[in-house]
Coordinates of C-alpha atoms and ligand atoms in Angstrom, one line a residue:
X293 CA -32.1 -58.1 85.4
X294 CA -28.4 -57.8 84.5
X295 CA -28.1 -54.7 82.3
X296 CA -24.6 -55.7 81.1
X297 CA -23.2 -52.2 81.1
X298 CA -20.5 -52.7 83.6
X299 CA -17.2 -51.1 82.4
X300 CA -19.0 -48.6 80.1
X301 CA -18.6 -44.9 80.4
X302 CA -21.2 -42.2 80.7
X303 CA -21.6 -38.4 80.8
X304 CA -24.6 -37.2 82.7
X305 CA -25.4 -33.5 82.5
X306 CA -27.2 -31.8 85.4
X307 CA -26.0 -34.5 87.7
X308 CA -25.6 -32.6 91.0
X309 CA -29.1 -33.3 92.3
X310 CA -32.6 -34.5 91.2
X311 CA -33.0 -36.8 88.2
X312 CA -29.4 -36.4 87.0
X313 CA -28.0 -37.4 90.3
X314 CA -30.3 -40.5 90.4
X315 CA -29.2 -41.4 86.9
X316 CA -25.5 -41.0 87.9
X317 CA -26.2 -43.2 91.0
X318 CA -27.9 -46.1 89.1
X319 CA -25.3 -46.1 86.4
X320 CA -22.4 -46.1 88.9
X321 CA -24.2 -49.0 90.8
X322 CA -24.3 -50.9 87.5
X323 CA -20.5 -50.5 87.1
X324 CA -20.5 -47.6 84.7
X325 CA -17.7 -45.0 85.0
X326 CA -19.8 -41.8 85.3
X327 CA -18.7 -38.3 84.6
X328 CA -21.2 -35.9 86.1
X329 CA -21.6 -32.2 85.2
X330 CA -23.4 -29.2 86.8
X331 CA -22.5 -25.7 87.9
X332 CA -22.2 -27.0 91.4
X333 CA -20.2 -30.2 92.3
X334 CA -22.2 -31.6 95.3
X335 CA -20.8 -34.2 97.7
X336 CA -23.5 -36.6 96.5
X337 CA -22.2 -36.3 92.9
X338 CA -18.6 -36.6 94.0
X339 CA -19.4 -39.9 95.8
X340 CA -20.7 -41.6 92.6
X341 CA -18.8 -40.0 89.8
X342 CA -15.2 -40.9 88.7
X343 CA -15.0 -37.2 87.6
X344 CA -17.3 -34.3 88.4
X345 CA -17.1 -31.2 86.2
X346 CA -18.3 -27.8 87.3
X347 CA -19.5 -26.1 84.2
X348 CA -22.3 -23.8 82.9
X349 CA -24.0 -26.0 80.2
X350 CA -26.2 -23.2 78.9
X351 CA -23.2 -21.9 76.9
X352 CA -21.7 -23.5 73.8
X353 CA -18.2 -23.2 75.2
X354 CA -19.3 -24.9 78.5
X355 CA -21.1 -27.7 76.7
X356 CA -18.1 -28.3 74.4
X357 CA -15.6 -28.2 77.2
X358 CA -17.4 -30.8 79.3
X359 CA -17.0 -33.3 76.5
X360 CA -13.2 -32.5 76.4
X361 CA -13.0 -33.0 80.2
X362 CA -15.1 -36.3 80.0
X363 CA -12.9 -37.7 77.3
X364 CA -9.8 -36.8 79.3
X365 CA -11.2 -38.4 82.4
X366 CA -12.6 -41.7 81.0
X367 CA -11.0 -42.0 77.5
X368 CA -14.2 -42.2 75.5
X369 CA -18.0 -41.9 75.8
X370 CA -20.4 -44.8 75.5
X371 CA -23.5 -43.1 76.9
X372 CA -24.6 -39.5 76.9
X373 CA -27.5 -38.5 79.1
X374 CA -28.6 -34.9 78.2
X375 CA -30.5 -34.3 81.4
X376 CA -29.8 -30.7 82.1
X377 CA -32.8 -28.5 81.7
X378 CA -35.6 -26.8 83.6
X379 CA -33.9 -24.3 85.9
X380 CA -37.4 -23.0 86.1
X381 CA -37.1 -21.6 89.6
X382 CA -35.1 -18.6 88.2
X383 CA -37.7 -17.8 85.5
X384 CA -40.7 -15.6 85.5
X385 CA -44.2 -17.0 85.7
X386 CA -45.6 -14.2 83.6
X387 CA -47.6 -14.8 80.5
X388 CA -46.5 -14.5 76.9
X389 CA -46.9 -10.7 76.5
X390 CA -44.9 -10.0 79.7
X391 CA -41.9 -12.3 79.0
X392 CA -38.9 -10.9 77.2
X393 CA -36.7 -12.5 74.5
X394 CA -34.0 -13.1 77.1
X395 CA -36.3 -15.7 78.8
X396 CA -36.9 -17.5 75.5
X397 CA -33.2 -17.6 74.8
X398 CA -32.3 -18.8 78.3
X399 CA -34.8 -21.6 78.2
X400 CA -33.9 -22.8 74.7
X401 CA -30.1 -22.6 75.5
X402 CA -30.5 -24.9 78.5
X403 CA -33.2 -27.2 77.4
X404 CA -32.4 -27.6 73.7
X405 CA -29.1 -26.1 72.6
X406 CA -27.1 -27.6 75.5
X407 CA -28.1 -31.1 74.2
X408 CA -27.3 -30.1 70.6
X409 CA -23.9 -28.8 71.6
X410 CA -22.9 -31.7 73.9
X411 CA -24.2 -34.3 71.4
X412 CA -22.2 -32.8 68.5
X413 CA -19.0 -32.7 70.5
X414 CA -19.5 -36.2 71.9
X415 CA -20.7 -37.9 68.8
X416 CA -17.3 -39.0 67.2
X417 CA -16.6 -41.0 70.4
X418 CA -20.1 -42.3 70.7
X419 CA -20.1 -43.4 67.0
X420 CA -16.8 -45.1 67.5
X421 CA -18.1 -47.1 70.5
X422 CA -21.6 -47.6 69.0
X423 CA -23.1 -46.1 72.2
X424 CA -26.4 -44.6 73.1
X425 CA -27.9 -41.2 73.9
X426 CA -30.9 -40.4 76.1
X427 CA -32.4 -36.9 76.2
X428 CA -34.5 -36.0 79.2
X429 CA -37.5 -34.1 78.0
X430 CA -40.9 -33.6 79.7
X431 CA -44.6 -34.5 79.2
X432 CA -44.8 -30.7 78.6
X433 CA -43.4 -31.4 75.2
X434 CA -46.9 -32.9 74.4
X435 CA -49.0 -31.0 77.0
X436 CA -48.8 -27.2 77.1
X437 CA -48.0 -25.5 80.4
X438 CA -48.8 -21.9 81.3
X439 CA -45.4 -21.1 82.8
X440 CA -42.6 -20.6 82.4
X441 CA -43.2 -19.4 78.8
X442 CA -40.9 -21.3 76.4
X443 CA -40.3 -24.4 78.5
X444 CA -42.9 -26.6 76.8
X445 CA -41.8 -25.2 73.4
X446 CA -38.1 -26.1 74.1
X447 CA -38.9 -29.6 75.2
X448 CA -41.1 -30.2 72.1
X449 CA -38.1 -29.2 70.0
X450 CA -35.9 -31.5 72.0
X451 CA -38.2 -34.4 71.2
X452 CA -37.9 -33.7 67.6
X453 CA -34.1 -33.4 67.9
X454 CA -34.0 -36.9 69.4
X455 CA -36.1 -38.3 66.6
X456 CA -34.2 -36.7 63.8
X457 CA -30.9 -37.8 65.4
X458 CA -32.1 -41.3 65.7
X459 CA -33.1 -41.5 62.0
X460 CA -29.5 -40.4 61.1
X461 CA -27.7 -42.5 63.7
X462 CA -29.6 -45.8 64.0
X463 CA -28.1 -47.1 60.7
X464 CA -24.7 -46.3 62.2
X465 CA -25.2 -48.3 65.3
X466 CA -26.1 -45.5 67.8
X467 CA -29.4 -45.5 69.6
X468 CA -31.1 -42.2 70.6
X469 CA -34.2 -42.1 72.8
X470 CA -36.1 -39.6 74.8
X471 CA -37.5 -39.9 78.3
X472 CA -40.3 -37.6 79.2
X473 CA -41.2 -37.5 82.9
X474 CA -44.3 -36.0 84.4
X475 CA -44.0 -34.0 87.7
X476 CA -41.1 -35.6 89.6
X477 CA -40.2 -35.3 93.3
X478 CA -36.9 -33.3 92.8
X479 CA -35.9 -30.0 94.3
X480 CA -37.8 -28.3 91.4
X481 CA -41.0 -29.2 93.4
X482 CA -39.7 -30.1 96.8
X483 CA -37.5 -27.2 97.6
X484 CA -39.5 -24.3 99.1
X485 CA -37.1 -21.9 97.4
X486 CA -37.5 -23.6 94.0
X487 CA -40.1 -23.5 91.3
X488 CA -42.7 -25.2 93.5
X489 CA -42.2 -22.6 96.2
X490 CA -42.6 -19.9 93.6
X491 CA -45.8 -21.4 92.2
X492 CA -47.2 -21.8 95.7
X493 CA -46.5 -18.2 96.5
X494 CA -48.1 -17.0 93.3
X495 CA -51.2 -19.1 94.0
X496 CA -51.4 -17.9 97.6
X497 CA -51.1 -21.4 99.1
X498 CA -48.5 -22.9 101.4
X499 CA -45.7 -25.0 99.8
X500 CA -46.7 -28.3 101.5
X501 CA -50.4 -27.7 100.5
X502 CA -49.3 -27.3 96.9
X503 CA -47.4 -30.5 97.0
X504 CA -50.4 -32.3 98.4
X505 CA -52.7 -30.9 95.8
X506 CA -50.3 -31.5 92.8
X507 CA -51.4 -35.0 91.8
X508 CA -55.0 -33.9 91.7
X509 CA -54.2 -30.7 89.8
X510 CA -52.2 -32.5 87.2
X511 CA -54.6 -35.5 87.0
X512 CA -51.9 -38.0 87.9
X513 CA -53.8 -41.3 87.7
X514 CA -51.4 -43.0 90.2
X515 CA -52.0 -40.2 92.7
X516 CA -48.4 -39.4 93.3
X517 CA -45.4 -37.7 91.8
X518 CA -42.7 -39.8 90.0
X519 CA -39.6 -40.5 92.0
X520 CA -36.2 -39.5 90.4
X521 CA -35.0 -43.1 90.9
X522 CA -37.9 -44.4 88.7
X523 CA -36.8 -42.1 85.9
X524 CA -33.2 -43.3 86.4
X525 CA -34.1 -47.0 86.1
X526 CA -35.8 -46.3 82.8
X527 CA -32.8 -44.4 81.5
X528 CA -30.4 -47.2 82.5
X529 CA -32.6 -49.8 80.8
X530 CA -32.7 -47.7 77.6
X531 CA -28.9 -47.2 77.5
X532 CA -28.3 -50.9 78.0
X533 CA -28.2 -53.7 75.4
X534 CA -31.5 -54.9 76.8
X535 CA -33.1 -52.1 74.7
X536 CA -31.0 -53.0 71.6
X537 CA -33.8 -52.4 69.1
X538 CA -35.5 -49.4 70.8
X539 CA -34.7 -46.4 68.7
X540 CA -36.0 -42.8 68.4
X541 CA -38.9 -43.3 70.8
X542 CA -40.3 -41.0 73.5
X543 CA -40.8 -42.9 76.7
X544 CA -43.3 -41.2 79.1
X545 CA -43.1 -41.8 82.8
X546 CA -45.8 -39.8 84.5
X547 CA -48.1 -41.9 86.6
X548 CA -50.7 -41.7 83.9
X549 CA -50.9 -37.9 83.6
X550 CA -51.1 -37.8 79.8
X551 CA -54.6 -38.9 78.7
X552 CA -54.1 -39.1 75.0
X553 CA -54.2 -42.6 73.6
Ligands
NAP885 N1 -38.8 -32.4 88.2 C1 -39.8 -32.5 87.3 O1 -41.0 -32.4 87.7 C2 -39.5 -32.7 85.9 C3 -40.5 -33.1 85.0 C4 -40.3 -33.3 83.7 C5 -39.0 -33.1 83.1 N2 -38.0 -32.7 84.0 C6 -36.7 -32.5 83.4 O2 -35.8 -33.3 84.0 C7 -34.5 -32.7 84.0 C8 -33.9 -32.7 85.4 O3 -34.8 -32.0 86.2 P1 -34.7 -32.0 87.8 O4 -36.1 -31.9 88.3 O5 -33.8 -33.1 88.2 O6 -34.0 -30.6 88.0 P2 -33.2 -30.0 89.3 O7 -33.5 -30.8 90.5 O8 -33.4 -28.6 89.2 O9 -31.7 -30.4 88.8 C9 -31.2 -29.7 87.7 C10 -29.7 -30.1 87.5 O10 -29.2 -29.4 86.4 C11 -28.1 -28.5 86.9 N3 -28.1 -27.3 86.1 C12 -29.1 -26.4 86.0 N4 -28.7 -25.3 85.3 C13 -27.4 -25.6 84.8 C14 -26.5 -25.0 84.0 N5 -26.7 -23.8 83.4 N6 -25.3 -25.6 83.7 C15 -25.0 -26.8 84.3 N7 -25.8 -27.5 85.1 C16 -27.0 -26.9 85.4 C17 -28.3 -28.4 88.3 O11 -27.1 -28.1 89.1 P3 -26.6 -26.6 89.3 O12 -27.7 -25.8 89.7 O13 -25.5 -26.8 90.4 O14 -25.9 -26.2 88.1 C18 -28.8 -29.8 88.7 O15 -27.8 -30.7 88.8 C19 -34.6 -31.4 83.3 O16 -34.3 -31.4 81.9 C20 -36.1 -31.1 83.5 O17 -36.6 -30.2 82.5 C21 -38.2 -32.5 85.3

């Protein structure tokens, strides 16, 4: 299927690895000029992006400055993918009573406010170009998770943000959609030093045993984790004109984990 997006421009946040890198790759392969942002500029990102920006997106200044740098690099923004989020490996697995306000603030800054800040700064350009926005949420927006405290809450707010933005922007020619992955095979789970490794240690099991048991534990009907490239394909489709009348929807990609009809 020809997505017809060659020559467009995109900013992908959290693009140095995982889902963000997969999105940057597929968009670049479709001929999109991609600006990728993360704290670390990896060789993999440099290979696909026309510009790679090192920035902390959990701050308002960082989120605003990345838009300035993207506009300077590619002249305007057609597509904004607010992918940055999670960073769960650095957070406590404690319950509600043991988690301080700082954790709530950290999670909301990265998973909700970063998208609010980048969207606000990028919107004049996106409106001018009648572009599209995709926010990467999680099935945890609809399905509570024990830890880290605040993550599911922030993603639920992100879903609502996408919906309200779509209501306001659809009449002005800008499409906003949400993509909600289930457990996905990114370093969050696959890196023994990441969130998955931390969960394994807390559960007293080996990291590889945890990965083997995950589909069963989450009730993933397909029996496997989602691949980042599968999420990226969905995002590329939603950004393209092939999805021209898809507005304000939350698109779940989770191998059948969510059971609600
Ligand atoms: N993996 C899953 O199972 C899963 C499931 C549902 C939803 N999601 C969502 O999908 C999105 C991507 O997750 P992922 O699994 O691909 O995560 P990941 O592998 O940990 O990648 C996260 C990306 O964000 C960047 N990043 C983290 N903190 C940042 C900050 N403060 N400023 C700038 N960049 C930052 C990271 O680069 P640096 O560390 O170099 O900054 C990296 O490029 C997140 O919104 C996550 O919540 C993931």
